[in-house]
PDB file of C-alpha atoms in Angstrom:
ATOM      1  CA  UNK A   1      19.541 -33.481  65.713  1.00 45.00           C
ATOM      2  CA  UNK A   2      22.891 -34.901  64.245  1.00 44.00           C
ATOM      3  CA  UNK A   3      23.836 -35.710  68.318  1.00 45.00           C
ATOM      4  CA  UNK A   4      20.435 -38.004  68.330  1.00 45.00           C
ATOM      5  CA  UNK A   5      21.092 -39.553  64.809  1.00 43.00           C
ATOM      6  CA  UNK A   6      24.554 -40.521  66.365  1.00 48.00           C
ATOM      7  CA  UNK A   7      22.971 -42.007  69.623  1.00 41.00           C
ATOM      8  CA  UNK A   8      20.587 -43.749  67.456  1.00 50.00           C
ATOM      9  CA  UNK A   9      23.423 -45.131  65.168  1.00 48.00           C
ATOM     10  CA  UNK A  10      25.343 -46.741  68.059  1.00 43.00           C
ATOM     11  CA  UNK A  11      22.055 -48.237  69.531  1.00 44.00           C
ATOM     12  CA  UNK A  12      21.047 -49.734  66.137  1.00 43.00           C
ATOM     13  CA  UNK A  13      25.056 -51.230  66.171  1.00 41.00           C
ATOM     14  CA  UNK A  14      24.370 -52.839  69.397  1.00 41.00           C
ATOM     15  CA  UNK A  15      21.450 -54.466  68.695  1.00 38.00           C
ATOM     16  CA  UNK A  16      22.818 -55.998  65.636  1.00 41.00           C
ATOM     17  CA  UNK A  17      25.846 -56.924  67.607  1.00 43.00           C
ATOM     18  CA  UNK A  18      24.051 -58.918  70.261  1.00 39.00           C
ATOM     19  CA  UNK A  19      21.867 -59.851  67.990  1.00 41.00           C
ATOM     20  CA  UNK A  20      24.528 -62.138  66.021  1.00 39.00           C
ATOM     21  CA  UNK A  21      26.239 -62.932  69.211  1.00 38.00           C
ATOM     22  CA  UNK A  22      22.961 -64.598  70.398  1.00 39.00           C
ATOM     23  CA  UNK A  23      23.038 -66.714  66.803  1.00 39.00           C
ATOM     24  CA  UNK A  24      26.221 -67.739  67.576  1.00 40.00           C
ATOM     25  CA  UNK A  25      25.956 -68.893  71.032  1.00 40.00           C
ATOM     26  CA  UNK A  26      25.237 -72.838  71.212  1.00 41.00           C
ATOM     27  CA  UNK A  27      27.011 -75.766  70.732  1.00 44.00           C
ATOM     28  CA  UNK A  28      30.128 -75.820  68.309  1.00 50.00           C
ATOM     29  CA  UNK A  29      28.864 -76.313  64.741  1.00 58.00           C
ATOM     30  CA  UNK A  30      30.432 -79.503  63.426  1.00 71.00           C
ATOM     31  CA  UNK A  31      32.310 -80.924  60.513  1.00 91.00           C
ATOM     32  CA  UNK A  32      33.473 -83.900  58.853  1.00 93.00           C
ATOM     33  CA  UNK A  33      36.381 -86.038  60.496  1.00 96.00           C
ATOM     34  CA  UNK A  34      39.024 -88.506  59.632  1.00 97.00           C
ATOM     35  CA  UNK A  35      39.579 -90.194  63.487  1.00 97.00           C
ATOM     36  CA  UNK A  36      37.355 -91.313  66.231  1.00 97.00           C
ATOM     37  CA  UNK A  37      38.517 -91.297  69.672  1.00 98.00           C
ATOM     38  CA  UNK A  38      37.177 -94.452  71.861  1.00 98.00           C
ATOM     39  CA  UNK A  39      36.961 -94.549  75.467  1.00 97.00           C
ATOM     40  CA  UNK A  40      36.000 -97.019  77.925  1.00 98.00           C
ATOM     41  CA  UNK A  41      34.281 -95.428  81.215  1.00 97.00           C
ATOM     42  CA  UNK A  42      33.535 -96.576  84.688  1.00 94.00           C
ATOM     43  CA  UNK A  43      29.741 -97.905  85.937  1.00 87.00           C
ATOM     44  CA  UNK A  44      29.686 -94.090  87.718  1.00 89.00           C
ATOM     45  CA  UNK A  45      30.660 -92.941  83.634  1.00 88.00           C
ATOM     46  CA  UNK A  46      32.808 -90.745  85.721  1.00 88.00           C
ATOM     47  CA  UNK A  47      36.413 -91.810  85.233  1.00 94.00           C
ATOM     48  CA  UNK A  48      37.885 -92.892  81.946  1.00 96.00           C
ATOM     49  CA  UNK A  49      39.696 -96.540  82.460  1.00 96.00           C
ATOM     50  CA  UNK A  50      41.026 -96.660  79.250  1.00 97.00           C
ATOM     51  CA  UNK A  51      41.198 -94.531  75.757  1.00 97.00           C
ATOM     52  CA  UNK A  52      43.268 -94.427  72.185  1.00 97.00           C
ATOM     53  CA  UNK A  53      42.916 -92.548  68.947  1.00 98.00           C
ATOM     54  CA  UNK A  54      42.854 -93.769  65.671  1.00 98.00           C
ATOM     55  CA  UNK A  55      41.647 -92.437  62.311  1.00 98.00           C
ATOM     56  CA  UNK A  56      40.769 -93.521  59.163  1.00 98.00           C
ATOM     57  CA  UNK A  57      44.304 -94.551  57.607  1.00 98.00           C
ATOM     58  CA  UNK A  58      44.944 -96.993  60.891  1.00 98.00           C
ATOM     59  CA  UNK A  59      41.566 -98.131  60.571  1.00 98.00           C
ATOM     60  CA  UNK A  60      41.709 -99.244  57.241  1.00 98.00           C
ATOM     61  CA  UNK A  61      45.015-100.670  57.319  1.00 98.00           C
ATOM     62  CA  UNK A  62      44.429-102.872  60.899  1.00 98.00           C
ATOM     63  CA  UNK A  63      40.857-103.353  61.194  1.00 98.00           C
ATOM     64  CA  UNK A  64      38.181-105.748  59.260  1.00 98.00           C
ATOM     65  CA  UNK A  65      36.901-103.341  56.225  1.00 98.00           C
ATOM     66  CA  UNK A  66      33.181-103.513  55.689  1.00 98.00           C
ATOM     67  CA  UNK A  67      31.627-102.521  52.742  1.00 98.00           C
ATOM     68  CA  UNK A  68      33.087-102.620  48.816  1.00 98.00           C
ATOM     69  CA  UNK A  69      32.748 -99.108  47.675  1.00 98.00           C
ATOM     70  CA  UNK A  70      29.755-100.563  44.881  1.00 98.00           C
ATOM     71  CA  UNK A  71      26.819-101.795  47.564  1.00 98.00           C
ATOM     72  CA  UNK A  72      24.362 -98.821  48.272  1.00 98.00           C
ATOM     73  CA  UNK A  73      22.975 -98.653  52.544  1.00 98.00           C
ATOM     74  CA  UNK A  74      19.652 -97.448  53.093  1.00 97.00           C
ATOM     75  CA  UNK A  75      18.170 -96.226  56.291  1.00 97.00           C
ATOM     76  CA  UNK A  76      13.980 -95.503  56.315  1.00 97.00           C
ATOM     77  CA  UNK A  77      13.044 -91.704  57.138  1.00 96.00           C
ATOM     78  CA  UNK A  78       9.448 -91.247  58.549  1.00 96.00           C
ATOM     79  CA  UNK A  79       6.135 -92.489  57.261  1.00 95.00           C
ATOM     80  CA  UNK A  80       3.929 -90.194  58.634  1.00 93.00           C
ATOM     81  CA  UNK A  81       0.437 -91.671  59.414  1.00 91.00           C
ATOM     82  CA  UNK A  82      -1.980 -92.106  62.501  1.00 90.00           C
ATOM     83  CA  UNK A  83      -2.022 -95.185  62.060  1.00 92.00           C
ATOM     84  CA  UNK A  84       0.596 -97.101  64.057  1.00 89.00           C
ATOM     85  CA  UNK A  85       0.897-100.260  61.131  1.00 90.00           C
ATOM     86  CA  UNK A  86       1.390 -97.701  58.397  1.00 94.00           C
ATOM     87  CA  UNK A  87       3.718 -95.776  60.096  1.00 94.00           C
ATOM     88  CA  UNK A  88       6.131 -98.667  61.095  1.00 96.00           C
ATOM     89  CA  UNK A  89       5.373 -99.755  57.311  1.00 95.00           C
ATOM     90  CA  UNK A  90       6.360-103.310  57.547  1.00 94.00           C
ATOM     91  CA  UNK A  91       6.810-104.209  54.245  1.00 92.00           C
ATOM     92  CA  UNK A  92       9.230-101.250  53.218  1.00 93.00           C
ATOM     93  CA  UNK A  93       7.445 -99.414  50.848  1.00 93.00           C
ATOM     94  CA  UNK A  94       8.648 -95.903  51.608  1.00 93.00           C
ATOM     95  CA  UNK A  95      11.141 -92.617  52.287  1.00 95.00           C
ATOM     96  CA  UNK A  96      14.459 -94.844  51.664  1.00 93.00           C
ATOM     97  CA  UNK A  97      17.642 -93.060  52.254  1.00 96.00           C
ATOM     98  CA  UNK A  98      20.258 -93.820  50.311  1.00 97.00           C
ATOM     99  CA  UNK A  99      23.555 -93.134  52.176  1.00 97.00           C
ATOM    100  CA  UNK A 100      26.009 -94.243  48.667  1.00 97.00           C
ATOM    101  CA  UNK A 101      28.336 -96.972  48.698  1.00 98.00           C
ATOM    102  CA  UNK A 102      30.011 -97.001  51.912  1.00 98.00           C
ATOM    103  CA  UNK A 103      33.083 -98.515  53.380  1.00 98.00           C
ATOM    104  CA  UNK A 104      34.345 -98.181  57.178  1.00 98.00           C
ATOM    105  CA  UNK A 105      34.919 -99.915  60.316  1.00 98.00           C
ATOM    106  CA  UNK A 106      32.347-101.797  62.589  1.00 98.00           C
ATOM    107  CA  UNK A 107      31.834-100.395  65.606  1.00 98.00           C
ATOM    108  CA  UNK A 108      32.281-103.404  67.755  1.00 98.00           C
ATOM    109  CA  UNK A 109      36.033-103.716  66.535  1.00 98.00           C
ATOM    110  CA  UNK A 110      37.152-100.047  67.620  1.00 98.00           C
ATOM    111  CA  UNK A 111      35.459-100.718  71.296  1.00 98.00           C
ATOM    112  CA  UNK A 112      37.673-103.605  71.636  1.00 98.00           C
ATOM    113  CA  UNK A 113      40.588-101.429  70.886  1.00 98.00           C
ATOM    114  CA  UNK A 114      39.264-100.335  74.772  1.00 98.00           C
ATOM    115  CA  UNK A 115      38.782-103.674  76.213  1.00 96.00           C
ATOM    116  CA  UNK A 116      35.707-104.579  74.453  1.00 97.00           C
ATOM    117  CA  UNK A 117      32.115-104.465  75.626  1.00 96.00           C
ATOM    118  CA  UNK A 118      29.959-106.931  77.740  1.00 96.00           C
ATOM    119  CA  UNK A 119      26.280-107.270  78.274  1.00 97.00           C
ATOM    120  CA  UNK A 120      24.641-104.712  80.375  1.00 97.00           C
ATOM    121  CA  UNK A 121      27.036-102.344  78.860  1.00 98.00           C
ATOM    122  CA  UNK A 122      26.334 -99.580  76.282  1.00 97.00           C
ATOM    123  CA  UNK A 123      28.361 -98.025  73.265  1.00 98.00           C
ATOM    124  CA  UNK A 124      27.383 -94.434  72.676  1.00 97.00           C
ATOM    125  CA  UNK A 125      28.362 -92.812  68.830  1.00 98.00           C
ATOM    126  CA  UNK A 126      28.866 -89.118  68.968  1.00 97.00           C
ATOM    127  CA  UNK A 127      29.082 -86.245  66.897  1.00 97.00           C
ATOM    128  CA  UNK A 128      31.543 -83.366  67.049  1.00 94.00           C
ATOM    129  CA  UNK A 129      28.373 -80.997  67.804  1.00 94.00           C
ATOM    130  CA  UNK A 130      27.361 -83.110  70.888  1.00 95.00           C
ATOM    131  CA  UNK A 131      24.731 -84.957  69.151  1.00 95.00           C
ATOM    132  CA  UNK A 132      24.758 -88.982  70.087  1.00 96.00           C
ATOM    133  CA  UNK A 133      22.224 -92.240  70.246  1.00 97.00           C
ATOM    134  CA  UNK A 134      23.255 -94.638  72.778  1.00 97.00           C
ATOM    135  CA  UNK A 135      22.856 -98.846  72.262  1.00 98.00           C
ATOM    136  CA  UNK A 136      22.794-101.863  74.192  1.00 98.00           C
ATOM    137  CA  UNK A 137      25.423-104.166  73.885  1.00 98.00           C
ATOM    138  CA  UNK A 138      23.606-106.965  72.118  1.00 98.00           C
ATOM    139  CA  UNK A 139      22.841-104.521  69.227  1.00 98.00           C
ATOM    140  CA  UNK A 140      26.359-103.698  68.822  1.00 98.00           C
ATOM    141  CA  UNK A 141      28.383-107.162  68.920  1.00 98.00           C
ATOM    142  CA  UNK A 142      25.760-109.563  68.004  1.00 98.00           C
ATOM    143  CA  UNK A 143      23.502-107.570  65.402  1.00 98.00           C
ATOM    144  CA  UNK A 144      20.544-109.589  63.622  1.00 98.00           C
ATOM    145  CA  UNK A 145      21.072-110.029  60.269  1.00 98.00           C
ATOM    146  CA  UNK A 146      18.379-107.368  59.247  1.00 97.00           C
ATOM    147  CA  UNK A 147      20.286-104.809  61.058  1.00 98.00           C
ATOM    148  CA  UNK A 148      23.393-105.804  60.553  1.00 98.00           C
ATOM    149  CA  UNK A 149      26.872-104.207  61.765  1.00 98.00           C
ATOM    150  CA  UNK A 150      26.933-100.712  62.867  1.00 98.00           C
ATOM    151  CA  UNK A 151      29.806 -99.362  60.864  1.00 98.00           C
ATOM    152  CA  UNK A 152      31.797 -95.962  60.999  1.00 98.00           C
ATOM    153  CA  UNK A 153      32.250 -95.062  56.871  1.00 98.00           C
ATOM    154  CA  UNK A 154      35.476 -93.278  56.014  1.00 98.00           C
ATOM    155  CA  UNK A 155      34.842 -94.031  52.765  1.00 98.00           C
ATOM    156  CA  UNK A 156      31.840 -93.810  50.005  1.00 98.00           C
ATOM    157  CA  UNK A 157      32.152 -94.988  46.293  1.00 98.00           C
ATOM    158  CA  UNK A 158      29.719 -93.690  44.357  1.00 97.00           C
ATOM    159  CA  UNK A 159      27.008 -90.891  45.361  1.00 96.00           C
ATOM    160  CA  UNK A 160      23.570 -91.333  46.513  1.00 94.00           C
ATOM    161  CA  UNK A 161      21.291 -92.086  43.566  1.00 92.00           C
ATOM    162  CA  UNK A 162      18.951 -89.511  45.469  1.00 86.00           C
ATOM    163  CA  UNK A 163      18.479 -87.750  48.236  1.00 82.00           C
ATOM    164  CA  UNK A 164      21.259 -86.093  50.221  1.00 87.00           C
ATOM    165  CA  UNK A 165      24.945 -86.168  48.491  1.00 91.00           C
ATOM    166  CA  UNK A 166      27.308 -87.538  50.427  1.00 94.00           C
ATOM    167  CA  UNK A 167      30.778 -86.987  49.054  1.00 95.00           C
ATOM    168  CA  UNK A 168      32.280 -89.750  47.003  1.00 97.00           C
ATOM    169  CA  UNK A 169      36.247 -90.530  47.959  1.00 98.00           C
ATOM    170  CA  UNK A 170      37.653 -90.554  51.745  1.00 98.00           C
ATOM    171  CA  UNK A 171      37.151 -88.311  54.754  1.00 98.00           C
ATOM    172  CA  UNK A 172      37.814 -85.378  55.032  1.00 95.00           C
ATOM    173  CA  UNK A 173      37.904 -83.220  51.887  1.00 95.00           C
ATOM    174  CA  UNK A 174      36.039 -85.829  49.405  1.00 97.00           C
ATOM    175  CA  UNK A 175      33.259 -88.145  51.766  1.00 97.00           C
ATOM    176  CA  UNK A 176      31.991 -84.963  53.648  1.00 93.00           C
ATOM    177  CA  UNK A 177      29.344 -87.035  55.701  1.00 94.00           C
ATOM    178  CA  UNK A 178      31.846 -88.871  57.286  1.00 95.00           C
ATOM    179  CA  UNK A 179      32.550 -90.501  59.232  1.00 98.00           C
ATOM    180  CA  UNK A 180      29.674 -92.027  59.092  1.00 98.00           C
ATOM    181  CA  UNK A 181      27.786 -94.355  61.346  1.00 98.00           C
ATOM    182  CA  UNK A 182      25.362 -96.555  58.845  1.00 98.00           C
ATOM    183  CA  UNK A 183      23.791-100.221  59.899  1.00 98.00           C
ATOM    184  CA  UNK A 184      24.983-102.513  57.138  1.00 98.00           C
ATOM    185  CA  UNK A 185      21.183-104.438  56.993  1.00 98.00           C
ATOM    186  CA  UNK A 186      21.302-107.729  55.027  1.00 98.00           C
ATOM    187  CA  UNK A 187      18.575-107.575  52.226  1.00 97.00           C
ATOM    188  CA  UNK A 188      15.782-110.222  54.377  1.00 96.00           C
ATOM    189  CA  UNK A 189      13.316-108.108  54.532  1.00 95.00           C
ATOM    190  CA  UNK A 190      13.498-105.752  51.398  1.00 96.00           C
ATOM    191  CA  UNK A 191      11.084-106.905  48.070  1.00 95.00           C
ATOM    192  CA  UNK A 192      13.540-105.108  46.133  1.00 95.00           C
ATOM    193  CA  UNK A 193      16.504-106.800  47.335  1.00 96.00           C
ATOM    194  CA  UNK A 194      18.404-103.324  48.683  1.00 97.00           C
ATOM    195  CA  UNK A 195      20.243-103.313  52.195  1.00 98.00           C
ATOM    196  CA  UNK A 196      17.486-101.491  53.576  1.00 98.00           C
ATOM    197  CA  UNK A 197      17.119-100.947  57.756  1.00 98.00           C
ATOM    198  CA  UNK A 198      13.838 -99.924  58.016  1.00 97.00           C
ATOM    199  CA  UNK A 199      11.500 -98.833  60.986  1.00 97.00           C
ATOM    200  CA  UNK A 200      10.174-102.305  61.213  1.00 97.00           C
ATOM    201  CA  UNK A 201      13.576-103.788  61.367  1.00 98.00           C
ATOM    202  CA  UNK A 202      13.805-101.562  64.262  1.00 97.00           C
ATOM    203  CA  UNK A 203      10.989-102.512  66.049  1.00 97.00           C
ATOM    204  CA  UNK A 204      11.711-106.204  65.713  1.00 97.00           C
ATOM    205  CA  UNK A 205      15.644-105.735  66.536  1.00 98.00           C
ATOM    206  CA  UNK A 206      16.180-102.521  68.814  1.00 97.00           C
ATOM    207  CA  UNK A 207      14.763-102.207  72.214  1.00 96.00           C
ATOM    208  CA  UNK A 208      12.387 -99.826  73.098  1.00 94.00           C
ATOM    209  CA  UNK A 209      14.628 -97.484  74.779  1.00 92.00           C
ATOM    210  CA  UNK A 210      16.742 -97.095  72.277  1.00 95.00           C
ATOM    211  CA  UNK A 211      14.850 -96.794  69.271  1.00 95.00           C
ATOM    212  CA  UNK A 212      14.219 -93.534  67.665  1.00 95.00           C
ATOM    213  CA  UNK A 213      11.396 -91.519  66.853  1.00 94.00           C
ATOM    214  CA  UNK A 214      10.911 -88.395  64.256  1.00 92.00           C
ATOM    215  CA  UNK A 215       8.008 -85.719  65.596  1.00 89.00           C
ATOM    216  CA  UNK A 216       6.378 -89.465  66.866  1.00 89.00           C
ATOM    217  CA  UNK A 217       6.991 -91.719  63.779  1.00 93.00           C
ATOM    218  CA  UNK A 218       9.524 -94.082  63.977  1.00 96.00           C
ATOM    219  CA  UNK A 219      12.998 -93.037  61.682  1.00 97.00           C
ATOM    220  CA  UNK A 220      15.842 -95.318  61.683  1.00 97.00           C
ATOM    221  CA  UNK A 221      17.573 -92.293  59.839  1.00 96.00           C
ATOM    222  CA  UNK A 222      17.733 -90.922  63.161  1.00 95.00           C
ATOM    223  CA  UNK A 223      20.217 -93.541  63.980  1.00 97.00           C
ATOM    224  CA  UNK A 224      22.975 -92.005  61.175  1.00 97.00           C
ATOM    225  CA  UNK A 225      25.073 -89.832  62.869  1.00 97.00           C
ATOM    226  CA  UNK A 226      27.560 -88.187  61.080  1.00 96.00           C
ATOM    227  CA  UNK A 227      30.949 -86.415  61.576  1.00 97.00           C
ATOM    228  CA  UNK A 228      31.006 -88.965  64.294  1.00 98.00           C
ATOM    229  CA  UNK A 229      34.368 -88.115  66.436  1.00 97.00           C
ATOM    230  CA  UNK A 230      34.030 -90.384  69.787  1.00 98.00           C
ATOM    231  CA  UNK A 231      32.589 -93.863  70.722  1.00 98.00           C
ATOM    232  CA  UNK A 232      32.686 -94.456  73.981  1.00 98.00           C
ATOM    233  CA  UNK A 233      31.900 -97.899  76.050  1.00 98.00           C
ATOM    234  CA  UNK A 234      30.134 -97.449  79.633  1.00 97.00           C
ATOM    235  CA  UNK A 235      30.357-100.215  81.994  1.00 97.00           C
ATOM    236  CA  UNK A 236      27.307-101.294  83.045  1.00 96.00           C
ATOM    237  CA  UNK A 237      25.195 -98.666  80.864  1.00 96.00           C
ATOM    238  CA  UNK A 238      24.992 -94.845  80.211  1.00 96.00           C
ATOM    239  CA  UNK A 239      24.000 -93.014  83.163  1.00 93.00           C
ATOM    240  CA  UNK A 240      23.988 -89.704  81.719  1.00 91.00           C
ATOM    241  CA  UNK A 241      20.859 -87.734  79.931  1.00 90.00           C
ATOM    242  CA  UNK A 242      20.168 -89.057  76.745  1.00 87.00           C
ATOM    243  CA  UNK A 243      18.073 -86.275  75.438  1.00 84.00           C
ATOM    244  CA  UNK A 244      20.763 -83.854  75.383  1.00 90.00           C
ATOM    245  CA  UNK A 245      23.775 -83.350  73.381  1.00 92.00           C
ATOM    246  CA  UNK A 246      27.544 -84.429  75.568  1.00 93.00           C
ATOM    247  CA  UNK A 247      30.959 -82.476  75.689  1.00 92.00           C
ATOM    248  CA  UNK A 248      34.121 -83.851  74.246  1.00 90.00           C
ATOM    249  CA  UNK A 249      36.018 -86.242  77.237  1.00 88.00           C
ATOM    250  CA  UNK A 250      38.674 -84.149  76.546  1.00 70.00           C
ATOM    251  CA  UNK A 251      39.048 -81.680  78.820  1.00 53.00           C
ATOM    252  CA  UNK A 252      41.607 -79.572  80.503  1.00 39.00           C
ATOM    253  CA  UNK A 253      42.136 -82.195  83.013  1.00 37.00           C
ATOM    254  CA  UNK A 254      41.481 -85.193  80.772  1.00 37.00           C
ATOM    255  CA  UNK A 255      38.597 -86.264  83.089  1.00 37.00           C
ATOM    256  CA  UNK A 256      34.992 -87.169  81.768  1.00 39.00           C
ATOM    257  CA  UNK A 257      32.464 -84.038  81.360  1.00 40.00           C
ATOM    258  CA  UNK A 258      28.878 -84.718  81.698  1.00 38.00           C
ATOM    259  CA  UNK A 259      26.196 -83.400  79.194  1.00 34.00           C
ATOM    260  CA  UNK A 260      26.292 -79.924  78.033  1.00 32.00           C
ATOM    261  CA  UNK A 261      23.192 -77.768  79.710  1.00 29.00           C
ATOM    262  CA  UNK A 262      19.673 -77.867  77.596  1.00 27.00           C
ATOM    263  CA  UNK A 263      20.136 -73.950  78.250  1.00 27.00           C
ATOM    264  CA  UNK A 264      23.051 -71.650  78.408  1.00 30.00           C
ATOM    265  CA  UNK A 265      23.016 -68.121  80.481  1.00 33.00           C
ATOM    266  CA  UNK A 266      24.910 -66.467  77.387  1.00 35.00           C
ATOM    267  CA  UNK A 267      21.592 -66.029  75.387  1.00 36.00           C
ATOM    268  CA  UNK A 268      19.934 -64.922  78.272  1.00 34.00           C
ATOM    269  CA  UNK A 269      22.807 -62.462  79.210  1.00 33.00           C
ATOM    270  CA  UNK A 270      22.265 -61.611  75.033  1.00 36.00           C
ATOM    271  CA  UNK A 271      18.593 -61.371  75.377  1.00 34.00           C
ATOM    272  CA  UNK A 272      19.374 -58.568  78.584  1.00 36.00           C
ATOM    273  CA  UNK A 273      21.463 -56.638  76.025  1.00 36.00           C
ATOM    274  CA  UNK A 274      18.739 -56.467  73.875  1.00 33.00           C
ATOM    275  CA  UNK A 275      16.710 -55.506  75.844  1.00 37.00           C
ATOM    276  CA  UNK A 276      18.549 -52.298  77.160  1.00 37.00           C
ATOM    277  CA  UNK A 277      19.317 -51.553  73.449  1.00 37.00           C
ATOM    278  CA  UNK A 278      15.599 -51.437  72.593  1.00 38.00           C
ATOM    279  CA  UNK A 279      14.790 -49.113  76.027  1.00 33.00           C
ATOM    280  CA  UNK A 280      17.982 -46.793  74.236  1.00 31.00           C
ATOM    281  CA  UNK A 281      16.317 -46.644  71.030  1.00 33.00           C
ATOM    282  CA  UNK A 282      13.038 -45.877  72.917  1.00 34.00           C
ATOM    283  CA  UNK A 283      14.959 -42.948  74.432  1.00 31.00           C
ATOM    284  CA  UNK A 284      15.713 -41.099  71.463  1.00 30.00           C
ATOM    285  CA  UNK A 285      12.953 -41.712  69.774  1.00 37.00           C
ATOM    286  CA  UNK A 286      13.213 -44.767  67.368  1.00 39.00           C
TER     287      UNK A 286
END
């Protein structure tokens, strides 16, 4: 009896072993940042022409500094609705996001750290977990006003009036969002006079392949990555899958990795384990 109680111990030890290993199998989690690297690749985005590193310090002190620390950004979260009009909600009515008072650097000034971008090319923001949205040139250097610059915040200056805090001070420790990519929308379209981007503002300024979509309704809040860590600048457009997260260019041999697989063997290799655990507990009679 105690011989089968032991058995039974150790099989109930490897199940919750693999168990947690499975959990933590995936991409690595991410948190917030204080530099961006920014790469320019090749049309094949294959080799890596040029890169440099700079974070938020350097940033502040070299580059144009958008934002005051006092104006509030909003991005427009989902109106859910089957009808196509409502959902888009043109007049911008509803599900604001208020992202604080932000300040950072516009994205178009860090890719011409790189040699700058040219039409037909694409700038892709990512996050440290592998998460990135992808844009066309013209969306990057020569915004419309209603979308205005896409900035990477290093700093906010007051909290969010509601929603989701956002840390008020500068990355890391004290604006843990950041960094931060926000669009810094002019106040056109918004009765109430806030810097909203909302999902029509999409529709009229961001192509169709690059505008983004919550469970079918159109989000711009989609569009605010944060912890952002790379941009990078393809020549002649992003090749790549853009429905699944990207590894770091940094790799052992400093050349460009491609995306990181939808599904990993280690789960599966878990999921095995499991499986021969439960067949052990069968055994002795669990």
């Amino acid at each position: 009896m105690m011989k089968e109680m032991n058995v039974r111990s150790i099989a109930c030890i490897l199940v919750l072993s693999l168990a947690l290993l499975c959990v933590g199998v995936g991409p690595a989690a991410a948190t917030p940042t204080e530099g961006i690297t920014i790469s320019l690749l090749d049309g094949a985005n294959e080799t890596i022409l040029a890169t440099k590193y700079v974070d938020y310090r350097w940033m502040e002190a070299n580059l144009p500094v958008y934002g005051d620390g006092t104006t509030h950004y909003y991005h427009q979260g989902p109106v859910f609705s089957e009808d196509p009009m409502v959902a888009w909600d043109q007049n911008e009515t509803a599900n604001y996001k208020d992202h604080g008072a932000p300040k950072g650097t516009d994205v178009a000034d860090l890719c011409d750290l790189v040699g700058g971008a040219a039409p037909g090319d694409e700038v892709m923001i990512k996050a440290g977990d592998g998460y990135n949205v992808v844009f066309p040139y013209e969306n990057i250097y020569t915004p419309d006003p209603r979308q205005g610059p896409m900035v990477l915040c290093w700093y906010n200056g007051e909290e969010a009036e509601y929603g989701a805090r956002q840390g008020v001070g500068y990355v890391p420790d004290d604006y843990y969002n950041g960094i931060h990519l926000l669009f810094f929308a002019d106040t056109s379209t918004n009765a109430e006079g806030l810097h909203v981007y909302g999902n029509w503002d999409m529709h009229e300024t961001m192509p169709g392949s690059a505008q983004h979509f919550y469970d079918l309704s159109p989000s711009t809040n989609g569009f605010t990555v944060k912890w952002v860590d790379e941009v990078r600048l393809y020549r002649g457009g992003y090749s790549g899958d853009r429905t699944a997260p990207v590894k770091s260019l940094a790799g052992e041999d400093g050349a460009a990795d491609g995306p990181v697989p939808t599904e990993s063997p280690a789960p599966l290799a878990g999921l095995a384990g499991l499986a021969a655990a439960g067949l052990l507990l069968r055994r002795v009679g669990a």
